[in-house]
Short mmCIF file of C-alpha atoms (C1' of nucleotides) in Angstrom, two decimals:
data_model
loop_
_atom_site.label_atom_id
_atom_site.label_comp_id
_atom_site.label_asym_id
_atom_site.label_seq_id
_atom_site.Cartn_x
_atom_site.Cartn_y
_atom_site.Cartn_z
CA MET O 1 70.50 13.80 21.44
CA THR O 2 68.12 16.61 22.14
CA ASP O 3 64.77 16.12 20.50
CA THR O 4 64.18 19.72 19.59
CA GLU O 5 64.44 18.97 15.87
CA LYS O 6 61.26 19.75 14.04
CA VAL O 7 59.58 16.71 12.60
CA LYS O 8 58.88 17.10 8.89
CA ARG O 9 55.16 16.68 8.31
CA SER O 10 52.88 16.78 5.34
CA GLY O 11 50.74 19.78 4.66
CA ARG O 12 51.26 23.44 4.24
CA PRO O 13 53.93 24.67 6.61
CA ARG O 14 53.03 27.17 9.30
CA ALA O 15 54.01 30.66 8.26
CA PHE O 16 54.77 31.94 11.77
CA ASP O 17 56.72 30.83 14.82
CA PRO O 18 54.27 29.78 17.56
CA GLU O 19 56.82 30.54 20.28
CA ALA O 20 57.35 34.04 18.94
CA GLY O 21 53.58 34.38 18.91
CA VAL O 22 53.42 33.41 22.57
CA ALA O 23 56.07 36.02 23.36
CA ALA O 24 54.09 38.70 21.56
CA ALA O 25 50.87 37.64 23.28
CA THR O 26 52.64 37.73 26.64
CA ARG O 27 53.52 41.39 26.12
CA LEU O 28 49.96 42.23 25.28
CA PHE O 29 48.42 40.36 28.20
CA TRP O 30 50.99 41.89 30.52
CA GLU O 31 50.30 45.43 29.40
CA LYS O 32 46.52 45.28 29.36
CA GLY O 33 45.32 42.30 31.38
CA TYR O 34 43.42 39.25 30.15
CA ASP O 35 39.98 40.74 29.52
CA ALA O 36 41.21 43.93 27.89
CA VAL O 37 43.06 42.04 25.14
CA GLY O 38 40.92 40.84 22.24
CA VAL O 39 41.54 37.88 20.00
CA ALA O 40 41.61 40.13 16.95
CA GLU O 41 44.29 42.27 18.61
CA LEU O 42 46.31 39.21 19.59
CA ALA O 43 46.15 37.84 16.06
CA GLN O 44 47.13 41.15 14.53
CA THR O 45 50.08 41.54 16.91
CA ILE O 46 51.28 38.03 16.14
CA GLY O 47 50.82 38.75 12.47
CA ILE O 48 48.18 36.14 11.71
CA ASN O 49 44.40 35.83 11.36
CA PRO O 50 42.14 34.57 14.15
CA PRO O 51 41.67 31.08 12.62
CA SER O 52 45.43 30.53 12.61
CA LEU O 53 45.50 31.57 16.25
CA TYR O 54 42.85 29.03 17.14
CA ALA O 55 44.55 26.32 15.09
CA ALA O 56 47.86 26.93 16.84
CA TYR O 57 46.77 27.60 20.41
CA GLY O 58 43.21 26.34 20.81
CA SER O 59 41.62 29.33 22.47
CA LYS O 60 42.35 32.70 24.00
CA ARG O 61 42.57 31.07 27.43
CA GLU O 62 45.04 28.40 26.27
CA LEU O 63 47.17 31.07 24.65
CA PHE O 64 47.07 32.94 27.94
CA ALA O 65 48.24 29.78 29.71
CA ARG O 66 51.19 29.62 27.29
CA ALA O 67 51.85 33.30 27.93
CA VAL O 68 51.87 32.84 31.70
CA ALA O 69 54.32 29.96 31.35
CA HIS O 70 56.49 32.04 29.02
CA TYR O 71 56.35 34.95 31.45
CA ALA O 72 57.36 32.71 34.37
CA GLY O 73 60.36 31.48 32.39
CA THR O 74 61.54 34.94 31.38
CA GLN O 75 60.38 37.90 33.47
CA GLY O 76 59.81 35.70 36.51
CA ARG O 77 62.99 33.67 36.26
CA PHE O 78 64.49 35.24 39.36
CA PHE O 79 61.87 33.48 41.49
CA ALA O 80 63.94 30.34 40.96
CA ARG O 81 66.34 31.75 43.55
CA LEU O 82 63.75 30.83 46.17
CA ASP O 83 64.78 27.23 45.49
CA ALA O 84 68.46 27.90 46.22
CA ASP O 85 69.81 27.28 49.68
CA GLY O 86 70.91 30.78 50.59
CA PRO O 87 69.83 32.67 53.72
CA ALA O 88 66.07 33.19 53.78
CA TYR O 89 65.86 36.89 54.63
CA GLU O 90 68.41 38.06 52.09
CA THR O 91 66.97 35.82 49.40
CA LEU O 92 63.41 37.04 49.96
CA ILE O 93 64.43 40.69 49.93
CA SER O 94 66.49 40.29 46.78
CA VAL O 95 63.57 38.54 45.07
CA LEU O 96 61.23 41.36 46.06
CA GLU O 97 63.71 43.86 44.65
CA ASP O 98 63.95 41.93 41.40
CA ALA O 99 60.15 41.86 41.25
CA ALA O 100 60.14 45.65 41.53
CA ARG O 101 62.73 45.89 38.76
CA ALA O 102 60.75 43.54 36.52
CA GLY O 103 57.51 45.43 37.16
CA THR O 104 59.04 48.76 36.22
CA GLY O 105 61.70 47.51 33.79
CA ASP O 106 60.65 49.33 30.67
CA ALA O 107 57.96 51.70 29.58
CA THR O 108 55.46 48.99 28.74
CA ALA O 109 56.10 46.87 31.85
CA ARG O 110 53.07 47.13 34.06
CA GLY O 111 53.44 45.28 37.34
CA CYS O 112 53.26 41.52 37.28
CA LEU O 113 51.20 39.43 34.86
CA VAL O 114 50.71 36.71 37.44
CA LEU O 115 49.68 39.01 40.28
CA ASP O 116 47.54 41.51 38.40
CA GLY O 117 46.93 40.15 34.90
CA THR O 118 43.54 38.68 35.81
CA ARG O 119 42.29 41.34 38.22
CA ASN O 120 38.61 42.08 37.57
CA CYS O 121 38.74 39.29 35.01
CA THR O 122 35.47 37.67 33.98
CA ASP O 123 37.07 34.39 32.88
CA SER O 124 37.30 32.12 35.92
CA GLY O 125 39.63 29.76 34.08
CA ALA O 126 42.13 32.54 33.45
CA ARG O 127 41.87 33.63 37.08
CA ALA O 128 42.53 30.08 38.24
CA LEU O 129 45.65 29.93 36.08
CA THR O 130 47.33 32.89 37.72
CA ALA O 131 46.08 31.86 41.17
CA GLU O 132 47.83 28.53 40.75
CA VAL O 133 51.12 30.23 39.89
CA ARG O 134 50.73 32.53 42.90
CA ALA O 135 50.12 29.53 45.14
CA GLY O 136 53.30 27.98 43.75
CA LEU O 137 55.28 31.11 44.58
CA ARG O 138 53.95 31.12 48.13
CA GLU O 139 54.87 27.45 48.44
CA LYS O 140 58.43 28.15 47.30
CA ALA O 141 58.80 30.97 49.81
CA HIS O 142 57.27 28.83 52.52
CA ALA O 143 59.69 25.99 51.88
CA LEU O 144 62.66 28.35 51.92
CA ILE O 145 61.65 29.88 55.24
CA ALA O 146 60.63 26.56 56.80
CA ARG O 147 64.17 25.18 56.40
CA ASP O 148 65.45 27.50 59.14
CA ARG O 149 62.35 28.88 60.86
CA PRO O 150 59.42 26.48 60.45
CA GLU O 151 57.49 28.17 63.25
CA VAL O 152 57.18 31.44 61.31
CA ALA O 153 56.99 29.98 57.80
CA ASP O 154 53.25 30.49 57.45
CA SER O 155 53.29 34.09 58.63
CA ALA O 156 56.44 35.02 56.73
CA ALA O 157 55.30 33.40 53.47
CA ASP O 158 51.97 35.23 53.73
CA TYR O 159 53.78 38.48 54.34
CA PHE O 160 56.06 37.83 51.39
CA MET O 161 53.03 37.50 49.11
CA PHE O 162 51.51 40.56 50.75
CA VAL O 163 54.52 42.67 49.88
CA LEU O 164 54.69 41.17 46.39
CA THR O 165 51.08 42.23 45.86
CA ALA O 166 51.95 45.75 46.93
CA ILE O 167 54.90 45.88 44.53
CA SER O 168 52.90 44.83 41.49
CA GLY O 169 49.93 47.05 42.24
CA SER O 170 52.10 50.05 43.02
CA ALA O 171 54.15 49.55 39.86
CA ILE O 172 50.94 49.58 37.83
CA ASP O 173 49.86 52.75 39.64
CA GLY O 174 53.03 54.44 38.46
CA VAL O 175 55.24 54.33 41.54
CA PRO O 176 58.81 54.57 40.23
CA LEU O 177 61.50 52.01 40.98
CA ASP O 178 63.40 54.03 43.57
CA ARG O 179 60.25 54.55 45.63
CA LEU O 180 59.46 50.85 45.40
CA MET O 181 62.96 50.08 46.67
CA GLN O 182 62.35 52.34 49.67
CA ASP O 183 59.03 50.64 50.32
CA ILE O 184 60.63 47.21 50.12
CA ALA O 185 63.29 48.26 52.62
CA LEU O 186 60.59 49.45 55.01
CA ALA O 187 58.45 46.35 54.50
CA GLY O 188 61.57 44.25 54.94
CA GLN O 189 61.90 45.39 58.54
CA GLY O 190 58.89 43.26 59.45
CA LEU O 191 60.43 40.34 57.61
CA GLY O 192 63.80 40.88 59.26
CA ALA O 193 62.27 40.98 62.72
CA MET O 194 60.72 37.59 62.12
CA LEU O 195 63.60 35.88 60.34
CA GLY O 196 66.63 37.61 61.78
CA ARG O 197 68.70 39.35 59.20
CA GLY O 198 72.07 37.76 58.53
CA MET V 1 17.41 75.91 56.51
CA THR V 2 18.85 72.97 54.67
CA ASP V 3 18.05 72.93 51.00
CA THR V 4 17.58 69.22 50.68
CA GLU V 5 13.89 69.62 49.89
CA LYS V 6 12.99 68.27 46.51
CA VAL V 7 11.81 70.91 44.10
CA LYS V 8 8.43 70.01 42.61
CA ARG V 9 8.74 69.94 38.86
CA SER V 10 6.46 69.27 35.96
CA GLY V 11 6.47 65.98 34.18
CA ARG V 12 6.12 62.36 35.05
CA PRO V 13 7.80 61.65 38.35
CA ARG V 14 10.78 59.30 38.50
CA ALA V 15 9.75 55.82 39.60
CA PHE V 16 12.99 54.99 41.42
CA ASP V 17 15.33 56.58 43.94
CA PRO V 18 18.53 57.71 42.18
CA GLU V 19 20.52 57.50 45.42
CA ALA V 20 19.41 53.92 45.99
CA GLY V 21 20.43 53.24 42.41
CA VAL V 22 23.88 54.63 43.09
CA ALA V 23 24.16 52.38 46.15
CA ALA V 24 23.22 49.32 44.10
CA ALA V 25 25.64 50.30 41.34
CA THR V 26 28.38 50.77 43.90
CA ARG V 27 27.98 47.18 45.07
CA LEU V 28 28.21 45.91 41.52
CA PHE V 29 31.26 48.00 40.57
CA TRP V 30 32.93 47.00 43.81
CA GLU V 31 32.37 43.29 43.30
CA LYS V 32 33.34 43.07 39.65
CA GLY V 33 35.31 46.14 38.63
CA TYR V 34 34.34 48.85 36.14
CA ASP V 35 34.80 47.00 32.86
CA ALA V 36 33.21 43.76 34.02
CA VAL V 37 29.90 45.46 34.82
CA GLY V 38 27.59 46.11 31.89
CA VAL V 39 24.99 48.83 31.56
CA ALA V 40 22.25 46.23 31.12
CA GLU V 41 23.34 44.56 34.37
CA LEU V 42 23.45 47.89 36.18
CA ALA V 43 19.98 48.82 34.97
CA GLN V 44 18.55 45.44 35.93
CA THR V 45 20.08 45.61 39.41
CA ILE V 46 18.71 49.10 39.96
CA GLY V 47 15.37 47.90 38.65
CA ILE V 48 15.11 50.20 35.64
CA ASN V 49 15.73 50.12 31.90
CA PRO V 50 18.86 51.48 30.24
CA PRO V 51 17.19 54.69 28.99
CA SER V 52 16.19 55.59 32.55
CA LEU V 53 19.75 54.97 33.65
CA TYR V 54 21.11 57.35 31.02
CA ALA V 55 18.46 59.94 31.81
CA ALA V 56 19.29 59.84 35.51
CA TYR V 57 23.06 59.50 35.44
CA GLY V 58 24.27 60.49 31.98
CA SER V 59 26.55 57.58 31.24
CA LYS V 60 28.12 54.49 32.75
CA ARG V 61 31.21 56.53 33.64
CA GLU V 62 29.20 59.25 35.39
CA LEU V 63 27.30 56.62 37.34
CA PHE V 64 30.66 55.17 38.31
CA ALA V 65 31.77 58.59 39.51
CA ARG V 66 28.65 58.75 41.69
CA ALA V 67 29.43 55.24 42.92
CA VAL V 68 32.99 56.16 43.85
CA ALA V 69 31.73 59.19 45.78
CA HIS V 70 29.11 57.06 47.51
CA TYR V 71 31.74 54.46 48.34
CA ALA V 72 34.07 57.10 49.78
CA GLY V 73 31.27 58.35 52.01
CA THR V 74 30.29 54.92 53.29
CA GLN V 75 32.88 52.16 53.08
CA GLY V 76 35.74 54.64 53.04
CA ARG V 77 34.47 56.93 55.77
CA PHE V 78 37.19 55.89 58.21
CA PHE V 79 39.76 57.64 56.04
CA ALA V 80 38.42 60.87 57.50
CA ARG V 81 40.38 60.01 60.63
CA LEU V 82 43.50 61.00 58.70
CA ASP V 83 42.24 64.57 59.07
CA ALA V 84 42.05 64.34 62.85
CA ASP V 85 44.97 65.49 64.95
CA GLY V 86 45.85 62.25 66.68
CA PRO V 87 49.31 60.67 66.69
CA ALA V 88 50.42 59.82 63.15
CA TYR V 89 51.63 56.26 63.62
CA GLU V 90 48.62 55.02 65.57
CA THR V 91 46.22 56.78 63.23
CA LEU V 92 47.80 55.32 60.11
CA ILE V 93 47.84 51.79 61.52
CA SER V 94 44.23 51.99 62.63
CA VAL V 95 43.20 53.25 59.20
CA LEU V 96 45.03 50.36 57.55
CA GLU V 97 43.25 47.95 59.86
CA ASP V 98 39.89 49.49 59.03
CA ALA V 99 40.76 49.18 55.34
CA ALA V 100 41.38 45.47 55.86
CA ARG V 101 38.06 45.14 57.65
CA ALA V 102 36.22 47.00 54.90
CA GLY V 103 37.87 44.92 52.19
CA THR V 104 36.87 41.64 53.81
CA GLY V 105 33.74 42.80 55.62
CA ASP V 106 31.19 40.56 54.01
CA ALA V 107 31.04 37.80 51.44
CA THR V 108 30.71 40.15 48.48
CA ALA V 109 33.32 42.67 49.63
CA ARG V 110 36.28 42.44 47.31
CA GLY V 111 39.13 44.69 48.30
CA CYS V 112 38.78 48.39 47.67
CA LEU V 113 36.80 49.97 44.83
CA VAL V 114 39.15 52.95 44.70
CA LEU V 115 42.36 50.91 44.70
CA ASP V 116 41.37 48.01 42.47
CA GLY V 117 38.04 48.87 40.83
CA THR V 118 39.70 50.13 37.65
CA ARG V 119 42.59 47.68 37.37
CA ASN V 120 43.02 46.53 33.77
CA CYS V 121 40.27 48.99 32.91
CA THR V 122 40.02 50.16 29.31
CA ASP V 123 38.23 53.43 30.17
CA SER V 124 40.87 56.03 30.91
CA GLY V 125 38.27 58.38 32.38
CA ALA V 126 37.25 55.80 34.95
CA ARG V 127 40.89 55.11 35.75
CA ALA V 128 41.50 58.82 36.25
CA LEU V 129 38.59 59.00 38.68
CA THR V 130 39.98 56.42 41.06
CA ALA V 131 43.51 57.73 40.63
CA GLU V 132 42.36 61.15 41.80
CA VAL V 133 40.80 59.67 44.93
CA ARG V 134 43.99 57.72 45.60
CA ALA V 135 46.04 60.89 45.23
CA GLY V 136 43.73 62.55 47.73
CA LEU V 137 44.27 59.76 50.21
CA ARG V 138 48.02 60.05 49.84
CA GLU V 139 47.73 63.77 50.37
CA LYS V 140 45.77 63.30 53.58
CA ALA V 141 48.34 60.83 54.90
CA HIS V 142 51.15 63.15 53.86
CA ALA V 143 49.61 66.10 55.69
CA LEU V 144 49.08 64.06 58.83
CA ILE V 145 52.69 62.84 58.89
CA ALA V 146 54.14 66.22 57.92
CA ARG V 147 52.70 67.85 61.02
CA ASP V 148 55.20 66.04 63.24
CA ARG V 149 57.80 64.63 60.88
CA PRO V 150 57.98 66.65 57.65
CA GLU V 151 61.34 65.14 56.74
CA VAL V 152 59.85 61.65 56.34
CA ALA V 153 56.39 62.63 55.10
CA ASP V 154 57.10 61.74 51.47
CA SER V 155 58.54 58.33 52.26
CA ALA V 156 55.97 57.48 54.91
CA ALA V 157 53.01 58.57 52.78
CA ASP V 158 54.31 56.48 49.88
CA TYR V 159 54.70 53.52 52.17
CA PHE V 160 51.21 54.02 53.54
CA MET V 161 49.79 53.79 50.00
CA PHE V 162 52.07 50.82 49.32
CA VAL V 163 50.60 48.90 52.26
CA LEU V 164 47.08 49.98 51.34
CA THR V 165 47.64 48.53 47.87
CA ALA V 166 48.75 45.26 49.42
CA ILE V 167 45.67 45.12 51.65
CA SER V 168 43.21 45.61 48.82
CA GLY V 169 44.92 43.22 46.43
CA SER V 170 45.37 40.56 49.08
CA ALA V 171 41.74 40.84 50.17
CA ILE V 172 40.66 40.26 46.58
CA ASP V 173 42.98 37.27 46.37
CA GLY V 174 41.16 35.75 49.32
CA VAL V 175 43.51 36.45 52.21
CA PRO V 176 41.32 36.38 55.35
CA LEU V 177 41.10 39.26 57.81
CA ASP V 178 43.25 37.72 60.54
CA ARG V 179 46.11 37.19 58.10
CA LEU V 180 45.76 40.75 56.83
CA MET V 181 45.97 41.98 60.43
CA GLN V 182 49.21 40.05 60.88
CA ASP V 183 50.57 41.50 57.65
CA ILE V 184 49.64 45.02 58.74
CA ALA V 185 51.42 44.51 62.04
CA LEU V 186 54.54 43.39 60.20
CA ALA V 187 54.35 46.19 57.66
CA GLY V 188 53.74 48.60 60.51
CA GLN V 189 57.22 47.96 61.86
CA GLY V 190 58.69 49.87 58.96
CA LEU V 191 56.25 52.69 59.60
CA GLY V 192 56.99 52.67 63.33
CA ALA V 193 60.72 52.85 62.75
CA MET V 194 60.24 55.99 60.68
CA LEU V 195 57.64 57.72 62.79
CA GLY V 196 58.35 56.47 66.28
CA ARG V 197 55.46 54.64 67.82
CA GLY V 198 53.78 56.44 70.68
"C1'" DC X 1 -10.06 69.64 29.32
"C1'" DC X 2 -5.63 70.23 26.90
"C1'" DT X 3 -0.82 71.27 26.50
"C1'" DT X 4 3.73 70.83 28.29
"C1'" DT X 5 7.17 68.32 30.53
"C1'" DT X 6 9.52 64.38 32.07
"C1'" DC X 7 9.97 59.60 32.65
"C1'" DT X 8 8.71 55.01 31.05
"C1'" DG X 9 9.28 50.50 28.28
"C1'" DT X 10 10.29 48.48 23.70
"C1'" DA X 11 13.22 47.73 20.40
"C1'" DT X 12 17.33 48.76 18.36
"C1'" DC X 13 21.72 51.26 16.90
"C1'" DG X 14 26.68 50.35 15.13
"C1'" DG X 15 30.63 48.12 17.11
"C1'" DT X 16 33.18 44.54 19.25
"C1'" DC X 17 33.42 40.01 21.68
"C1'" DA X 18 35.33 34.99 21.22
"C1'" DC X 19 35.06 31.84 17.79
"C1'" DT X 20 34.42 29.16 13.24
"C1'" DA X 21 32.62 27.22 8.43
"C1'" DA X 22 34.43 26.96 4.00
"C1'" DA X 23 37.51 27.10 0.45
"C1'" DA X 24 41.95 28.45 -1.51
"C1'" DA X 25 47.00 27.68 -0.99
"C1'" DA X 26 51.25 25.31 -0.12
"C1'" DA X 27 53.73 21.76 1.36
"C1'" DC X 28 54.21 16.41 1.39
"C1'" DC X 29 53.35 11.61 -0.61
"C1'" DT X 30 53.03 7.88 -4.31
"C1'" DA F 1 50.75 14.60 -12.32
"C1'" DG F 2 47.29 13.44 -8.81
"C1'" DG F 3 45.92 12.99 -4.13
"C1'" DT F 4 46.58 13.95 0.85
"C1'" DT F 5 47.41 16.85 4.64
"C1'" DT F 6 47.76 21.05 6.98
"C1'" DT F 7 47.61 26.04 7.10
"C1'" DT F 8 46.07 29.87 5.05
"C1'" DT F 9 42.47 33.62 3.98
"C1'" DT F 10 37.80 35.33 3.62
"C1'" DA F 11 33.86 36.10 5.63
"C1'" DG F 12 31.06 35.33 8.69
"C1'" DT F 13 28.32 33.36 13.43
"C1'" DG F 14 25.35 34.76 17.60
"C1'" DA F 15 26.04 37.35 21.81
"C1'" DC F 16 27.08 41.20 24.13
"C1'" DC F 17 29.00 46.21 24.51
"C1'" DG F 18 27.59 51.29 25.64
"C1'" DA F 19 24.22 54.24 24.24
"C1'" DT F 20 19.46 55.83 21.93
"C1'" DA F 21 15.11 56.75 18.87
"C1'" DC F 22 10.62 56.56 19.62
"C1'" DA F 23 6.17 56.47 21.38
"C1'" DG F 24 3.21 55.77 25.27
"C1'" DA F 25 2.33 57.04 30.21
"C1'" DA F 26 1.99 60.03 34.19
"C1'" DA F 27 2.48 64.07 36.43
"C1'" DA F 28 2.05 69.64 36.43
"C1'" DG F 29 0.22 74.16 34.72
"C1'" DG F 30 -3.13 76.46 32.22
#
DNA sequence: CCTTTTCTGTATCGGTCACTAAAAAAACCT
DNA sequence: AGGTTTTTTTAGTGACCGATACAGAAAAGG
């Protein structure tokens, strides 16, 4: 008995799908970054007026929070593999490669929303949102590494985030996927030396 | 006979030092990024009013260009070592380490102005400015590597910029210098494998 | 002295920012 | 139908954005 059924309520029904609105907002935030996207632009892209946006989502920052969550569940879904119990080195490398693919996937993809979406952002709340997700990613990587090699988990998890940062920033700067794959292979040598590949 | 003497001209003399203004603007652009700094804030920090700023520098973008040049000649001076004729691997690593030091040097240092100062920036002219400097850096690294190992110059120069991107982004995200040094050592293994250390 | 030139501060330009007050519109209820 | 609830649209709020018009002030040349 899944409770996803919509409860019938009084009042004028909403003329748009809030989840579809979040998806559209995610695209916009991803392409331009938090500060560079205006509320008027968000509303127009969703197909509504600003008051409807505020009624549905509360504020630009809360909509961004929804967008980050949506992004994590779609573009960033491959990070869930860090929770699996495969070999650490191979898992980390494959996640880095998927990150490169996601950050260069289509013409409008520009790096990673979580890593670079709030760079130079004036809203500290928005910055804190992405920072929390980044901390969660580091924690996942740390836990994966610590299962087999607890003594290098701190260093390796830091290095994983370091390389992730390079991937997102480079993707934004226009480095194509095949170059990113080369870079990941080179960066992976440091990871392999610490973790032992295989 | 250096021609740095100021030419005496008619008219009311300028009440501030334009070069000192550029230095102050550089700090501001570095700390907050291009878009997040307003003209009013720039003028106030320099100690002038907006009209004086426009009279002296032309526009916010032109002042930013001056700031980038000033930054390259001060914070980024160590990149000149890429032009020296030392061993490629050691030179590249030491430059990366200096970049980490510059990006975490004091409390207000936030990564690299050239690498991250125009992230999520809405002014395409400002973005082009930093991109040109980045391309120049890559070119320097490429030339250094190509002297001894032309067959890997493309890959190694790309990887050098990849690691540089990670350093700046990580510094902004709060990674301390000692962790960055560890990360550089790990990333350097990929560089060493290509270039041969020594 | 007076004119010319350049810089100064004040006060503001039109445009956009995130956000909202108010009322019309579209559904439900009795 | 009449009343209630919620969303819609219209039309704005004050604050800030980059950039300037204007007039007074401070120097030089005559």
